[in-house]
XYZ file of C-alpha atoms in Angstrom:
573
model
C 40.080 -42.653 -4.772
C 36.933 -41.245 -6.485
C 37.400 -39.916 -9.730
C 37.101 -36.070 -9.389
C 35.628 -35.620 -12.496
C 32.410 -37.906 -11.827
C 31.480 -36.113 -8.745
C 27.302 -35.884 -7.834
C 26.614 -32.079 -8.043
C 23.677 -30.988 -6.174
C 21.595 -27.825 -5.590
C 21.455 -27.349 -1.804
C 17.925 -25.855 -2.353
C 16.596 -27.961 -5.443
C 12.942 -25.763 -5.714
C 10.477 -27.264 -8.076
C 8.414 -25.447 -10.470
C 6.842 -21.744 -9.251
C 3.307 -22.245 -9.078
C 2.635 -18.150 -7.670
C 0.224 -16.408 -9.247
C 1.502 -13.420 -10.636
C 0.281 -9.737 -11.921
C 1.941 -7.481 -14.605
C 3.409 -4.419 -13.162
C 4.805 -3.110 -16.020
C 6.723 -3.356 -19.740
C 9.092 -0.583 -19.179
C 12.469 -0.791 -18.756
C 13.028 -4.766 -20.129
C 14.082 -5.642 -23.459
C 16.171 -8.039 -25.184
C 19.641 -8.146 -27.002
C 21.466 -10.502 -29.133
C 24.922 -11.787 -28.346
C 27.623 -14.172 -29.379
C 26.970 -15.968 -26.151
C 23.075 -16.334 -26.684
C 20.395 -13.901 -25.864
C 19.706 -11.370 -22.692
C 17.107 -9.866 -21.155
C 18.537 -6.211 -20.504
C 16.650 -4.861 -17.451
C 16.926 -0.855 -16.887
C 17.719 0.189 -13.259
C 14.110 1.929 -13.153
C 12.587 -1.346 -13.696
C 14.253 -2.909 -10.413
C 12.923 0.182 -8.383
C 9.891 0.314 -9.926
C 9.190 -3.346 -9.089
C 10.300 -3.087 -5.410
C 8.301 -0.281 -4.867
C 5.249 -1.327 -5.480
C 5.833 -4.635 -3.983
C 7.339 -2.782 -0.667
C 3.682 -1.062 -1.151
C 1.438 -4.016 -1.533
C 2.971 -5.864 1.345
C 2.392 -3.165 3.819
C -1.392 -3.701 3.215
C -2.283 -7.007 1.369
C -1.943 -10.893 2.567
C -1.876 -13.956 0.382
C -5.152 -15.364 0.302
C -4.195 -18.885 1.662
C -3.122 -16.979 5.293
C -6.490 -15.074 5.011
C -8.308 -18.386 4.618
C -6.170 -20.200 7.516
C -7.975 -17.083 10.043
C -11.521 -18.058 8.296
C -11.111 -21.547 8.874
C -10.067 -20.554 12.572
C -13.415 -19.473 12.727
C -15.650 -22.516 11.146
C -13.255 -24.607 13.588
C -15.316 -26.150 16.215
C -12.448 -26.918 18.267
C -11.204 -23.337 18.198
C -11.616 -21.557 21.689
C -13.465 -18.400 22.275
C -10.490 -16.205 21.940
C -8.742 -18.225 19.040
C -11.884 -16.994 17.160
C -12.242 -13.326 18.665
C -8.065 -12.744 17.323
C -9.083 -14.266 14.121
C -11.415 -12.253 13.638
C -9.841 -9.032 14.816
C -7.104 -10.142 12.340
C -9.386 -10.232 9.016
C -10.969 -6.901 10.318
C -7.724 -5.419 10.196
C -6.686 -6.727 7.046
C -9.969 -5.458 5.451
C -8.666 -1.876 6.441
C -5.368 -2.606 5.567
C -6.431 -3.116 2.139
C -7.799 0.137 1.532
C -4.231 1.265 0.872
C -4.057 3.941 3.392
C -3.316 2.048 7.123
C -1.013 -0.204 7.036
C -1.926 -3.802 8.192
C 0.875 -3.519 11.504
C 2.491 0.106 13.103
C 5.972 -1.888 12.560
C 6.540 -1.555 9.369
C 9.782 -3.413 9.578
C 12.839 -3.855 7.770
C 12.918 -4.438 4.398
C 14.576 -7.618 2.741
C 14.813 -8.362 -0.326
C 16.656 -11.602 -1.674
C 17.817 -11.393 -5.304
C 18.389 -14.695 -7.869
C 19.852 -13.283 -11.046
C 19.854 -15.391 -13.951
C 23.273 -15.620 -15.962
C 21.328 -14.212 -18.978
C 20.413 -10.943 -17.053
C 22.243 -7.880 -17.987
C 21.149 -4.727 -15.419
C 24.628 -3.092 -15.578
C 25.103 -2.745 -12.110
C 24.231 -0.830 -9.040
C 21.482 -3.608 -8.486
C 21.430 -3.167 -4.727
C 21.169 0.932 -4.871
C 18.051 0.569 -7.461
C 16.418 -1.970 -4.515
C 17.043 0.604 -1.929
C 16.137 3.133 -3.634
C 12.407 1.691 -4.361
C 12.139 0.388 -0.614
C 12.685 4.342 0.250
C 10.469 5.527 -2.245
C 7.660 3.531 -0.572
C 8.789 4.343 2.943
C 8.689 8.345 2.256
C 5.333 8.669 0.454
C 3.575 6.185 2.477
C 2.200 5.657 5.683
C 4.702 3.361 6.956
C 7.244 3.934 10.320
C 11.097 4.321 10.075
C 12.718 1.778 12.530
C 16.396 2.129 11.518
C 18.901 3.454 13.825
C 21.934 4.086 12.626
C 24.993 4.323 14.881
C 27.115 7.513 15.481
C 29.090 5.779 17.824
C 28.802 2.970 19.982
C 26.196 4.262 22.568
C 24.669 7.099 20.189
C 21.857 6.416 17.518
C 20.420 8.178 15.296
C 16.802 7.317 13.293
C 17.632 7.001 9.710
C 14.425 8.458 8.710
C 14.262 6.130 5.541
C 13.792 2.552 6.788
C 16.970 2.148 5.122
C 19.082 0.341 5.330
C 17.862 -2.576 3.957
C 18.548 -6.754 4.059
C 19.557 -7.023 0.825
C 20.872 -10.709 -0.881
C 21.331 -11.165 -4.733
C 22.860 -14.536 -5.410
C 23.686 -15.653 -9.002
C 22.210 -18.493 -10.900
C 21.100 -19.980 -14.145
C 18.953 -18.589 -16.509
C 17.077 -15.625 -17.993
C 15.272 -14.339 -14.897
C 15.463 -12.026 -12.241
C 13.641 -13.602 -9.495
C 12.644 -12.059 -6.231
C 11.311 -12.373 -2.561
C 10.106 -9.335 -1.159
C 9.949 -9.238 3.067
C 8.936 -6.807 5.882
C 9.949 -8.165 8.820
C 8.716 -6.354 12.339
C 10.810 -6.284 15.306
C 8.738 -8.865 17.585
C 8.612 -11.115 14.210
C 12.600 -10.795 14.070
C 13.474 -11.249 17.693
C 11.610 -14.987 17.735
C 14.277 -16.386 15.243
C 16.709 -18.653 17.230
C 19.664 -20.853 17.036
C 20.458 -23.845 19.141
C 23.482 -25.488 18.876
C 22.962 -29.248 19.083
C 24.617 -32.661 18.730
C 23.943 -35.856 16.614
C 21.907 -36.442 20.514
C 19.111 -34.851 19.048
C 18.724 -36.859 15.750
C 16.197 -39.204 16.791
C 12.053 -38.685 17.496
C 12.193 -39.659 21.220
C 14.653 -37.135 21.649
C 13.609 -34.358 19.127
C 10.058 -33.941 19.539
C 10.063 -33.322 23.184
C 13.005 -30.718 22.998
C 10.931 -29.048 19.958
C 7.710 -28.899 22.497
C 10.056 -26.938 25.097
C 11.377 -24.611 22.544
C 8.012 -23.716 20.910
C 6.396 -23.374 24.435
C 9.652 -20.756 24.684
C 8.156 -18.350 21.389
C 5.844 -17.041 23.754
C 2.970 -14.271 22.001
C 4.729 -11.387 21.778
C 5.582 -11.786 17.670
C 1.979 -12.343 17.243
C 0.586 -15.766 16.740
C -0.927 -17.633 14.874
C 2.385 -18.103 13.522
C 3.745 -20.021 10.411
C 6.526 -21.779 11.931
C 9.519 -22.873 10.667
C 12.593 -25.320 11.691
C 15.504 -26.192 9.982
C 17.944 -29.553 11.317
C 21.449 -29.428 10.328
C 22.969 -26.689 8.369
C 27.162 -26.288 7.348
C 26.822 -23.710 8.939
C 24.638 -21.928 11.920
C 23.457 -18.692 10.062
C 22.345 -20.770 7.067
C 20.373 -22.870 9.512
C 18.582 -19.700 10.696
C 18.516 -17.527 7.277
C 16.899 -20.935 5.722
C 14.191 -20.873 9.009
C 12.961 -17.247 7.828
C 12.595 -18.371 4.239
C 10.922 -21.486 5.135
C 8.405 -19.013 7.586
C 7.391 -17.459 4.033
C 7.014 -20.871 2.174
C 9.888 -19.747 -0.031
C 11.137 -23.128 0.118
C 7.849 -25.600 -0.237
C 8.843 -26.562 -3.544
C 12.014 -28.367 -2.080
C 11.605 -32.444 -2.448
C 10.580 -34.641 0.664
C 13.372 -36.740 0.913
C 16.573 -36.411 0.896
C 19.623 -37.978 -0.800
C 23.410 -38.830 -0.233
C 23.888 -36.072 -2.075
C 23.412 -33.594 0.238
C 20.381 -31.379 -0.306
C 17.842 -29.833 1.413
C 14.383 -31.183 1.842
C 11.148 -31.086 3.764
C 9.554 -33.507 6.279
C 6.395 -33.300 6.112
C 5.514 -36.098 8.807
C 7.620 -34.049 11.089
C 5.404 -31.155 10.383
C 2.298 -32.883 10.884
C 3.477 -33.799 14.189
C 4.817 -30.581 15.495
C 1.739 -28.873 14.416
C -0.453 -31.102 16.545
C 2.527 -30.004 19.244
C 2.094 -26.704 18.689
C -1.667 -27.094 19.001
C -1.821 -28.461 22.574
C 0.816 -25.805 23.906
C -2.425 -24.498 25.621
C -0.967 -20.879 24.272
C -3.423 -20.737 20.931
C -3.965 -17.447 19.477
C -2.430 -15.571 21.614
C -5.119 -15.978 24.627
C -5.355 -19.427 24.998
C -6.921 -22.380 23.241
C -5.630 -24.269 19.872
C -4.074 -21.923 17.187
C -0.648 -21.268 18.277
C 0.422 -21.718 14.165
C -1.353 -21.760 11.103
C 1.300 -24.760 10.171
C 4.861 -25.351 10.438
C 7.757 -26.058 7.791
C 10.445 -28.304 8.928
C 13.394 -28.228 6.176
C 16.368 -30.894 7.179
C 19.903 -29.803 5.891
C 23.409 -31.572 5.415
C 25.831 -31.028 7.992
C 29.546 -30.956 9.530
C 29.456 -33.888 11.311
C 30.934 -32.169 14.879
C 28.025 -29.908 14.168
C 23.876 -29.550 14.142
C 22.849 -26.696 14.253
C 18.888 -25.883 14.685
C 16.944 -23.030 13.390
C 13.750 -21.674 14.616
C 11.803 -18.927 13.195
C 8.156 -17.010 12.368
C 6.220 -15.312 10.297
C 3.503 -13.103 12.785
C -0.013 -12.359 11.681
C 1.700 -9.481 9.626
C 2.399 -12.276 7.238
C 3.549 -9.715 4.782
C 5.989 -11.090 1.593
C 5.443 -11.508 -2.022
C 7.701 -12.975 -4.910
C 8.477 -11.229 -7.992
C 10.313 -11.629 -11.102
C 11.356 -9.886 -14.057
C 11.340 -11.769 -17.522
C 11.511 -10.746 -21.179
C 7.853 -10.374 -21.240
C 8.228 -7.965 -18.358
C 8.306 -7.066 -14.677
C 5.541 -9.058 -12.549
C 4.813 -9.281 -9.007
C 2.810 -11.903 -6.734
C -1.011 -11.480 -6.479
C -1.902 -10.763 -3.537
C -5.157 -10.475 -1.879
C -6.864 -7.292 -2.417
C -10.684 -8.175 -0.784
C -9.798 -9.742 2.378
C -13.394 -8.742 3.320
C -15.024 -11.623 1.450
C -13.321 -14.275 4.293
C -15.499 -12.210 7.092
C -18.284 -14.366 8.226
C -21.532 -12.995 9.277
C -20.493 -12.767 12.439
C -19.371 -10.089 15.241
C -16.916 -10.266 17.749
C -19.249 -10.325 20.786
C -21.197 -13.398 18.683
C -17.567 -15.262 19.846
C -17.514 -14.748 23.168
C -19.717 -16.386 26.057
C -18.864 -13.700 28.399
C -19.449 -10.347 27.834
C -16.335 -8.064 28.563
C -15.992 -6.217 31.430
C -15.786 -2.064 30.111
C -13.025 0.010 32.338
C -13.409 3.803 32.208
C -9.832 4.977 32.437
C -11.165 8.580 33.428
C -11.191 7.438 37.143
C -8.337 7.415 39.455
C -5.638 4.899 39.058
C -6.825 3.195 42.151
C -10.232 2.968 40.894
C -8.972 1.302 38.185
C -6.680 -0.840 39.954
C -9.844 -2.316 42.279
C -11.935 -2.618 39.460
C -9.333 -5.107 37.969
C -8.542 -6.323 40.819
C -12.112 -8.457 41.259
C -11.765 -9.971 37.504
C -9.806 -13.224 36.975
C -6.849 -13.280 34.614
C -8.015 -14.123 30.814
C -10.865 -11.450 31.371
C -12.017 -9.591 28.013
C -11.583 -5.875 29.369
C -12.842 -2.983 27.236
C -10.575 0.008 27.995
C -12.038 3.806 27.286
C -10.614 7.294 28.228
C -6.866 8.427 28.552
C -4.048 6.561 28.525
C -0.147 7.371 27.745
C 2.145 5.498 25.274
C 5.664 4.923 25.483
C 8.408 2.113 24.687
C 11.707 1.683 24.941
C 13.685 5.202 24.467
C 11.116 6.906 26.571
C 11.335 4.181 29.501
C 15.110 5.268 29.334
C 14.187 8.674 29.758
C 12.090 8.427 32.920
C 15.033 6.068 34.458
C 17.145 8.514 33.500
C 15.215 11.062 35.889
C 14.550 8.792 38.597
C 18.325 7.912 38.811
C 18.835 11.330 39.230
C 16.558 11.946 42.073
C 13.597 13.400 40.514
C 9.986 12.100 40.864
C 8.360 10.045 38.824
C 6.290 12.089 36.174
C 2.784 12.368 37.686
C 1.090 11.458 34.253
C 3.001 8.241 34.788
C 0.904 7.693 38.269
C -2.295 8.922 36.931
C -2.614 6.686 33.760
C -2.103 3.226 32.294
C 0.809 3.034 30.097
C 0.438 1.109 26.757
C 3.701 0.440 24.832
C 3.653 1.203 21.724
C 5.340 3.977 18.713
C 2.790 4.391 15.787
C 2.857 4.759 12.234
C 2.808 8.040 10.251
C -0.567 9.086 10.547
C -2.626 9.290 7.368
C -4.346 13.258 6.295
C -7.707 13.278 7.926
C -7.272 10.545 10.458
C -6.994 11.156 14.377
C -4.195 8.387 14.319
C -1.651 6.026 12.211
C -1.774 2.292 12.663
C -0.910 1.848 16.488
C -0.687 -1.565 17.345
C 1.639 -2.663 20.764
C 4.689 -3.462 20.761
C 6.424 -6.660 22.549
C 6.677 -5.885 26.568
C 9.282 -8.131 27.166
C 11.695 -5.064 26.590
C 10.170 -3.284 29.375
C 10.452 -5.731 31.921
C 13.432 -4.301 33.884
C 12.114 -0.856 34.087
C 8.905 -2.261 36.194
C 10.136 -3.388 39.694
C 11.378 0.418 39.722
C 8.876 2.086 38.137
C 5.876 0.601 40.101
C 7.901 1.376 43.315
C 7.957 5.287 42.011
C 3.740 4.635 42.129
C 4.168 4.402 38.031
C 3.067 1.727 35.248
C 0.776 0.497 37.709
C -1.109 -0.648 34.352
C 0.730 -1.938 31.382
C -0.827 -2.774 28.152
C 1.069 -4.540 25.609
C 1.547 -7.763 23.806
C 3.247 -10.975 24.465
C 4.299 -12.396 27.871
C 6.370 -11.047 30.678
C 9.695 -12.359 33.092
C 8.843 -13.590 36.341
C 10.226 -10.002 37.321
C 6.463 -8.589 36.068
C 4.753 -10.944 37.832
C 6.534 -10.747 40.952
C 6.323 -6.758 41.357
C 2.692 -6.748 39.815
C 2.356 -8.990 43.430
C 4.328 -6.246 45.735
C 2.878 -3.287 44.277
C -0.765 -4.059 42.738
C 0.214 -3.791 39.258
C -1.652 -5.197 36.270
C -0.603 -6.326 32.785
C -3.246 -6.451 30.237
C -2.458 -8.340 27.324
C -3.526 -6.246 23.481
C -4.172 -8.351 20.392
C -1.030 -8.603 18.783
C -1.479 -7.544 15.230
C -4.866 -5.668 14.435
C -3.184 -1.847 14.328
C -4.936 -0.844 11.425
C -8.094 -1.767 12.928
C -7.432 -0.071 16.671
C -6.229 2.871 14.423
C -9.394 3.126 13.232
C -11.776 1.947 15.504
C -10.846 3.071 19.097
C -7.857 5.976 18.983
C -9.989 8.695 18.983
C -7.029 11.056 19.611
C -3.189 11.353 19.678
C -1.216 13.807 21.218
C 2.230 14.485 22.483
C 3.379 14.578 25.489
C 7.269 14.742 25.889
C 10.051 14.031 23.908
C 8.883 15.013 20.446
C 12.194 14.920 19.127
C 12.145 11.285 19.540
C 9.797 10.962 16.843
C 7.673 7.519 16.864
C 9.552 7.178 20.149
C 8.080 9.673 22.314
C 5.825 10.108 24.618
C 1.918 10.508 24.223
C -1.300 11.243 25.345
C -4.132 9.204 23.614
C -8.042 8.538 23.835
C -9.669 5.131 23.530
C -12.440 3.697 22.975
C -13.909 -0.064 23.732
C -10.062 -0.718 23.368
C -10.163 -4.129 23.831
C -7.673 -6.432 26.171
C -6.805 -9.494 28.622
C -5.986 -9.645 31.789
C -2.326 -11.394 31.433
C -0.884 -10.325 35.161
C -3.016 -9.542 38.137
C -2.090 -7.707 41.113
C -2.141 -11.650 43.080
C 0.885 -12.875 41.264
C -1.077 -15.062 38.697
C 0.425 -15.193 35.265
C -2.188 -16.627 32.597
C 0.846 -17.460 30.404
C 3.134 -19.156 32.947
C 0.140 -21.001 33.709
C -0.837 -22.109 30.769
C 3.072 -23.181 30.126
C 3.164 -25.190 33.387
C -0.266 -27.518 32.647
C 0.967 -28.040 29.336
C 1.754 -31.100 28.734
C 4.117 -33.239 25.821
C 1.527 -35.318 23.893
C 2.349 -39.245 23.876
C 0.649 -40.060 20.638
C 2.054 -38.462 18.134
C 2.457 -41.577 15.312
C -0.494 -41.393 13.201
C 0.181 -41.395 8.913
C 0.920 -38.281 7.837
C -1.188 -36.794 5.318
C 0.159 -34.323 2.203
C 0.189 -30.758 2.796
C -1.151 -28.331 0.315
C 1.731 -25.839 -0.299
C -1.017 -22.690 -0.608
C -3.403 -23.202 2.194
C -1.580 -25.044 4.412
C -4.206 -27.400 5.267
C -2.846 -31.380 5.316
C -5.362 -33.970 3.983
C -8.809 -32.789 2.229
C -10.490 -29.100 2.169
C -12.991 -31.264 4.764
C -9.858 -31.691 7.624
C -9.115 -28.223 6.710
C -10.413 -26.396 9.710
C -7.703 -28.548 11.939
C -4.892 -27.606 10.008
């Protein structure tokens, strides 16, 4: 028998050295005391609000600069379709307005998380978690963010907090004199593309993994957003740290973690592996978000120690709203990541129609819905449609709402007939502007109201992001309904740009959630679901196909960018 005593202790997560660049927030509130036991850095409870405040702030608008230079080198990228480069661009448009501090870069503000590492030699006094809240609802209430927190009053009955709280809050202990931190807004469409598969030893081999990885990828679909940093974790002791370790690996948390692993146990990255699944995710036919080549920006593949009756799989990403920062709190005071505050310099010279080699088709929404309907009805699905005039907005509560009427025998509201119907709830909206950020939200929720709906002579138009059921498609094909396909991502920009004017229309008391009455203009779209039964995204899913090759040398990553190889092979990362 081993001798107890002479065991191999291992970190599961052995990070290397923290390479972030960071900015002084502030002095206050951190000082030092002596002790028998050594010396601590005392940190006041203002100091811990403080800090997540302003880094709750700065997330909501600002990007790292290495995601901002993955969408320019979308752009440069010769390989990069049409509508790859049109998102990209759309994307650094909206982070440019973003960054004036008064939009916020996506309507879904999300929920907070916040994950803690307190050094032994930290002394706060307690009520840690309360001081984090606190500063998350600080920045909720005098911003221009959206509460998305229900709370439960019973099991059926909900309630919006009207805070953002809760929060996801995690403070772990460990060694040293820092308070380190990772600072996270995660959006609902973001959230709902985590996954875990429960899989066998079967699956530990390439033959076998990289074609089930293909399958599930293809599965993400558009509607968190892409390009996506993607991240997968193999193994795990246990099946939530397989997918909590996926989300941190989504916001490179965990790129300092060594390459190969050990018989000790710990965690490490394979970054072969990740060349390979990026060039999967690359031929998925899917791209940014309208076909082509940028599904992801890159991919993170973290292999774990496991229970050997066990292996679980993670999957998760981190949308275009990209949106975390690291902090810490030392001696010398309380810092936060530098993030990037003139996203305009990665604009090229360039406008969006400069991407495009057809010119989109513009669809005046004041005409009747038939109109409408025959106008889209002669345009092929993946047509660039510019939308202006009238439409109504409503998601999830409010489709409840209008079942709720129509299963008790009333008519479908005639606004509902008359106009196209984009799903969406928007962010507070700023003094002085006609509307908040307003990007869509995923339309995969609203797929079960449709067959119904469209039958009542309503949603005969559906804007939205992401891809719909076979449901959609189907009733689109009985009824001659359309779904056009927004850019996932750019609400700051369609804030700005083309909603001219909000109004509501019913249900104010449901806040973000009701219904409205807005103006457009050169609102732009895709044609995702035609009134034929074509579906560009089932489409593009069924001519995809696994790539044989996939056993060139992999090449190192660089942990900031994201690129693999030299700045020159850049543009293909």
């Amino acid at each position: 028998m081993a001798d107890a005593e002479s065991f191999d202790y291992t970190e599961m997560f052995p990070l290397g050295p923290d390479d972030t660049e960071y900015r002084l927030v502030s002095t206050d509130g951190v000082s030092t005391f002596d002790t028998p036991e050594g010396t601590f850095v005392r940190v006041e409870p203002n100091a811990i609000r403080a800090l997540t405040a302003v880094a709750m702030r700065d997330i909501a608008h600002y990007l790292r600069p290495g995601h901002l230079q993955q969408l320019r080198n979308i752009l440069d990228d010769p390989e990069a379709s049409d509508n790859d480069r049109f998102v990209a661009l759309d994307l650094l448009k909206n982070a440019s307005i973003a960054a004036g501090g008064v939009l916020p870069m996506c309507q879904d503000t999300g929920t907070a998380i916040v994950k803690g590492k307190k050094g032994q030699f930290v002394f706060t006094g307690g009520g840690d978690e309360e001081q984090i809240a606190g500063g998350i609802a600080d920045t909720y209430l005098t911003s221009n963010l959206r509460y998305s927190q229900m709370a439960p009053l019973d099991m059926y009955t909900e309630k919006n907090t009207g805070t953002n709280l809760p929060a996801e809050i995690k403070i772990n202990a460990v060694d040293g004199d820092a308070y380190k931190f990772l600072f996270m807004a995660k959006g609902g469409g973001s959230a709902n593309k985590s996954f875990l598969f429960q899989e066998t030893k079967a699956l530990l081999n390439e033959d076998t993994l990289l074609p089930w990885i293909f399958d599930k990828i293809q599965g993400i679909g558009t509607s968190a957003c892409p390009p996506y940093h993607l991240g997968i974790v193999i193994g795990g002791t246990s099946a939530e740290i397989a997918v909590e370790t996926a989300k941190l690996a989504t916001a490179r948390y965990l790129d300092e973690l060594p390459t190969t692993g050990s018989a000790s146990g710990h965690a490490f990255r394979d970054l072969d592996l990740e060349t390979k699944v990026l060039k999967l995710a690359q031929t998925t036919g899917i791209g940014a978000q309208f076909g082509g080549k940028y599904f992801c920006h890159d991919v993170r593949i973290i292999r774990l120690p496991r229970h050997g009756a066990s292996c679980p799989v993670g999957m998760a990403v981190s949308c275009s709203a990209d949106r975390q920062a690291r902090g810490k709190i030392t001696a010398e005071g309380v810092f936060l990541e530098q993030l990037e505050t003139d996203p305009a310099r990665f604009l090229p010279a360039v406008d969006a129609a400069d991407l495009l080699d057809a010119e989109p088709v513009h669809i005046d929404l004041n005409q009747s819905m038939d109109d409408i309907r025959a106008t889209l009805a002669a345009l092929p699905v993946t047509t660039q449609v510019m939308l202006t005039g009238p439409m109504i907005v409503a998601r999830d509560i409010a489709h409840a709402k209008i079942k709720e009427r129509l299963d008790a025998g009333e008519e479908m509201p005639q606004y509902w007939k008359d106009h196209a119907v984009y799903y969406a709830g928007p962010a507070k909206t700023p003094e002085g502007y006609a509307s908040g950020s307003f990007g869509p939200t995923t339309a995969g929720r609203m797929d079960s109201y449709v067959p119904e709906f469209q039958a009542a002579g309503g949603s005969m138009v559906m804007l939205a992001k992401g891809n719909r059921s076979k449901q959609v498609t189907d009733s689109c094909n009985d009824n001659g309904g359309f779904y056009l396909g927004s850019i996932g991502g750019p609400a700051a920009r369609l804030a700005l740009d083309n909603i001219k004017k909000v109004d509501v229309l019913e249900y104010p008391e449901l806040g973000m959630e009701a219904i409205w009455k807005i103006e457009v203009e050169n609102f732009p779209a895709f044609i995702v679901v035609d009134d034929k039964g074509n579906d560009f995204y089932a489409k593009v899913r069924a001519e995809a196909s696994m790539p044989v090759n996939l056993t060139s040398p992999a090449p190192s990553a660089d942990a900031e960018t994201g690129h693999f190889g030299t700045p020159d092979a850049a543009p293909n990362a």
